[in-house]
Short mmCIF file of C-alpha atoms and ligand atoms in Angstrom, two decimals:
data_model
loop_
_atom_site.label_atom_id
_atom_site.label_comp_id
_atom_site.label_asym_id
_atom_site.label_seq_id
_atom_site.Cartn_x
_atom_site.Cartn_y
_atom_site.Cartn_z
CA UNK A 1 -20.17 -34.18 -27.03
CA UNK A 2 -21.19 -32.00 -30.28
CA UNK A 3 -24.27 -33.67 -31.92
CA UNK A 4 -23.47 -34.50 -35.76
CA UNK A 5 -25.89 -32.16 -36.84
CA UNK A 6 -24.53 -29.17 -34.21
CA UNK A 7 -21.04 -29.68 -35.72
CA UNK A 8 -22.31 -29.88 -39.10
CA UNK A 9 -24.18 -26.73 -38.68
CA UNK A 10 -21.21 -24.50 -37.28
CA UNK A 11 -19.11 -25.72 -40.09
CA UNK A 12 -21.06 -24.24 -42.66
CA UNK A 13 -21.28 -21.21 -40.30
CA UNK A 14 -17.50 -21.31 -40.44
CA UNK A 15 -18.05 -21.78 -44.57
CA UNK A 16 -20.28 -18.61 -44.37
CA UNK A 17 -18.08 -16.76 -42.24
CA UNK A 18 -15.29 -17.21 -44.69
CA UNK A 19 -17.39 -16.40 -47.81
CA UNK A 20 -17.76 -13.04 -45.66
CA UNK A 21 -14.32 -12.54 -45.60
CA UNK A 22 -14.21 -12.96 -49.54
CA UNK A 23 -16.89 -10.34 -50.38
CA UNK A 24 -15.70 -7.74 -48.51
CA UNK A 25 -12.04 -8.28 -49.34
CA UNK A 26 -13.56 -8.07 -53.06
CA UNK A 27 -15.12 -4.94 -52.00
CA UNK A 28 -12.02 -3.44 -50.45
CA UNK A 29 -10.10 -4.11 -53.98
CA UNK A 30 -12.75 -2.77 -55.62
CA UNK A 31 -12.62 0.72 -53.77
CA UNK A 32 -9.22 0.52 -54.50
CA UNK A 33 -9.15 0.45 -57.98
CA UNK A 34 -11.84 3.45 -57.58
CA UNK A 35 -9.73 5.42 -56.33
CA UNK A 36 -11.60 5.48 -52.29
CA UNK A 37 -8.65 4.00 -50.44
CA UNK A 38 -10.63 4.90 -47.49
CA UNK A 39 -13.58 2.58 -48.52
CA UNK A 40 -10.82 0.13 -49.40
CA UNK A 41 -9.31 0.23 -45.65
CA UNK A 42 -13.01 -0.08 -43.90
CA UNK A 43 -13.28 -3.46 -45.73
CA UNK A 44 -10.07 -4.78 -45.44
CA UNK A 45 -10.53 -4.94 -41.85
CA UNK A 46 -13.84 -6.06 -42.29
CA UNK A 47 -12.42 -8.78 -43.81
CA UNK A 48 -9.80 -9.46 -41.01
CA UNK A 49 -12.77 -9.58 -38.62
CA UNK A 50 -14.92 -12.00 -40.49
CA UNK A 51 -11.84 -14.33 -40.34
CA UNK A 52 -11.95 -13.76 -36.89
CA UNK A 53 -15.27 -14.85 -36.75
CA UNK A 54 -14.24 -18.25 -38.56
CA UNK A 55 -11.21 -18.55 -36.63
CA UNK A 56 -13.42 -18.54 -33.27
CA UNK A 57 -15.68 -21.07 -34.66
CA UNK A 58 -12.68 -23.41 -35.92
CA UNK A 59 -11.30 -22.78 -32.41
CA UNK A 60 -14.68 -24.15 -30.46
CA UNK A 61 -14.89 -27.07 -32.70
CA UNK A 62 -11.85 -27.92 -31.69
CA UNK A 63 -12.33 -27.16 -28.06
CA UNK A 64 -15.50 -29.55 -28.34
CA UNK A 65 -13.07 -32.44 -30.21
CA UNK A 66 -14.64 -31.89 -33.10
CA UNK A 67 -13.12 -31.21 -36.27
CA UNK A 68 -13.73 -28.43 -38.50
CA UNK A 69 -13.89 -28.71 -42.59
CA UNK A 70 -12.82 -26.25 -44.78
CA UNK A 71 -15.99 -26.14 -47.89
CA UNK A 72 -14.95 -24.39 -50.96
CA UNK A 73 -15.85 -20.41 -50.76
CA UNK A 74 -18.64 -19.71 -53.49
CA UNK A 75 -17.60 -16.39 -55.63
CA UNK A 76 -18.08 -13.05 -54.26
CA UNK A 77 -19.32 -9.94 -56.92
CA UNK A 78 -16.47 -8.23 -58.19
CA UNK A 79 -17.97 -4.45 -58.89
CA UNK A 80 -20.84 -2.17 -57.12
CA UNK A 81 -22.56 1.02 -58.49
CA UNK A 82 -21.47 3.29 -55.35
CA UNK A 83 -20.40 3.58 -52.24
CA UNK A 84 -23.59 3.36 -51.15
CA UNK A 85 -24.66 0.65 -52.94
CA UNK A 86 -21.70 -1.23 -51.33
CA UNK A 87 -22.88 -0.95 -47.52
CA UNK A 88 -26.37 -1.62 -48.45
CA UNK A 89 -25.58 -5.11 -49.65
CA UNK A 90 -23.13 -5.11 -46.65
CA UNK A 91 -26.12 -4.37 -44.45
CA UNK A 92 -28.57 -6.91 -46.21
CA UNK A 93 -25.16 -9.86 -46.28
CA UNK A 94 -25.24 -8.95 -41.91
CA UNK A 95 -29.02 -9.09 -41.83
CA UNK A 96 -28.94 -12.73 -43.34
CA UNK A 97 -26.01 -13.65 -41.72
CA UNK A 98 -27.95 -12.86 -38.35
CA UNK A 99 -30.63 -14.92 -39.17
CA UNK A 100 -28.19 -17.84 -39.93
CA UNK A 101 -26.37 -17.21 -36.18
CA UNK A 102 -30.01 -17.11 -34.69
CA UNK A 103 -30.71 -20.46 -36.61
CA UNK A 104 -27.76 -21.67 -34.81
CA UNK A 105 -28.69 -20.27 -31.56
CA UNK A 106 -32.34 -22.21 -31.96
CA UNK A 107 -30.61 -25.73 -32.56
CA UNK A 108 -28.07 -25.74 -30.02
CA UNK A 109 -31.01 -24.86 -27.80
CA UNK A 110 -33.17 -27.57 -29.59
CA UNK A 111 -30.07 -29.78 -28.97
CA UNK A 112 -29.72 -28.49 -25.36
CA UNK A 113 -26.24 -27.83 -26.01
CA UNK A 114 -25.97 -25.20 -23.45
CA UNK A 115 -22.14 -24.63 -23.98
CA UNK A 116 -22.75 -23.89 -27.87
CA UNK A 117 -25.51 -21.88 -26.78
CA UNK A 118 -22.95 -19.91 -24.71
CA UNK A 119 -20.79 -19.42 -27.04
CA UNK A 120 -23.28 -18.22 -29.54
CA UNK A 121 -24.21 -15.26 -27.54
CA UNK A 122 -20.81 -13.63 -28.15
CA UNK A 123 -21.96 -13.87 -32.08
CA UNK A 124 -25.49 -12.84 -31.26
CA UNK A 125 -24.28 -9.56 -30.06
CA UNK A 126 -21.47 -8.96 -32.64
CA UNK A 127 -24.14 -9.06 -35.61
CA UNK A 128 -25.80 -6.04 -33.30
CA UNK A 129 -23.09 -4.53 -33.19
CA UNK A 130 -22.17 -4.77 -36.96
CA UNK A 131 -25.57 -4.36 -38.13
CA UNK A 132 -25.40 -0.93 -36.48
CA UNK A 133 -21.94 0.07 -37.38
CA UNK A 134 -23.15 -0.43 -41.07
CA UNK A 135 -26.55 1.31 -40.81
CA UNK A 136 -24.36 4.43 -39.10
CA UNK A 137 -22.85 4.49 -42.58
CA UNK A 138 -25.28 4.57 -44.73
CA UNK A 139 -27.10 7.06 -42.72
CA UNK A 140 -23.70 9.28 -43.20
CA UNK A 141 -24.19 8.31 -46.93
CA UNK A 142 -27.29 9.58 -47.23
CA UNK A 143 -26.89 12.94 -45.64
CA UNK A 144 -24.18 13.97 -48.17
CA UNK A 145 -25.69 12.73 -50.91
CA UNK A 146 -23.72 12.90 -54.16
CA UNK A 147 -21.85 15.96 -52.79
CA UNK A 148 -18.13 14.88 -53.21
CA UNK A 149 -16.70 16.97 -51.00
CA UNK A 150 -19.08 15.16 -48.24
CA UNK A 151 -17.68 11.92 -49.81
CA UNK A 152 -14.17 12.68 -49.43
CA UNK A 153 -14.77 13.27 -46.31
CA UNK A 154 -16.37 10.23 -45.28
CA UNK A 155 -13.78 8.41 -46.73
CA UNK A 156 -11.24 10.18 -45.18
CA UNK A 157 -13.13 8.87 -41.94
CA UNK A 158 -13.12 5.27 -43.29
CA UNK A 159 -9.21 5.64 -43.72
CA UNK A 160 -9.36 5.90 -39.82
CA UNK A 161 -10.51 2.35 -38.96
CA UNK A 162 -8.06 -0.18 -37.25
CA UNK A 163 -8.36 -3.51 -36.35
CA UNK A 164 -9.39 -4.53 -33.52
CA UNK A 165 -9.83 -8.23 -32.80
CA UNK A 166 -13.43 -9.20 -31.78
CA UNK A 167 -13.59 -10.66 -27.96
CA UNK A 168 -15.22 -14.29 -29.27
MG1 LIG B 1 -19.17 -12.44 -39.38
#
């Protein structure tokens, strides 16, 4: 059975996951209005994912007959200076959000929940994979500078991305 305080833990996870989903679905309506639809599209399915990320926890809970509980989502910025500025606090959001899956990772071990533990490793290597997704971007970002010809392009590139469900 899921100890209290293992349960409690992966339903603010699930609360964080969610408030994920928010800020970058504030981001993607923000690039919209800005007139970078390809921006726009990157985050939109950014979004879709981090409800996929919820939706997985949700689903263990309930796999472990426990019962998850949906917290109020806090309020996401509604405006960045750039671009850039936008996947750097992406980047920084992943980096903490990492450290709160690791947290998780160190209870369920500290609970020797070995099946939570399990599970967790799925998220452990998503937030690699994420982390350097974003950090490709910015690195893209930085080589074309404030040349908006580079810019277009990039977004043009970010117009590209499709969902693709995470395997949780
Ligand atoms: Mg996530």
């Amino acid at each position: 059975m899921l100890s209290k305080k293992l349960e409690d833990a992966l339903n603010e996870q699930v609360n964080a996951e969610m408030w994920s989903a928010y800020l970058y679905l504030s981001m993607s309506i923000y690039f919209n209005y800005e007139g970078r639809p390809g921006v726009a599209n990157w985050f939109r399915i950014q979004f879709q994912e981090e409800q996929a990320h919820a939706l997985a926890l949700m689903d263990y809970l309930n796999a472990r007959d426990a019962k998850a509980v949906l917290q109020p989502i806090a309020g996401v910025p509604e405006s960045w200076d750039s671009v850039k500025d936008a996947f750097v606090a992406t980047l920084e959001h992943e980096q903490k959000v990492t450290e709160l899956i690791n947290n998780l990772y160190a209870l369920a071990e500290e609970e020797k929940d070995f099946a939570t533990r399990q599970k967790l490793n799925t998220f452990v290597a998503e937030q690699v994979e994420e982390e350097e997704t974003v950090r490709q971007i910015i690195d893209d970002l930085n080589l074309v500078g404030s040349d908006g010809t580079g810019l277009y392009q990039i977004d043009r590139q970010l117009a590209t991305r499709t969902y693709v469900a995470p395997q949780l």
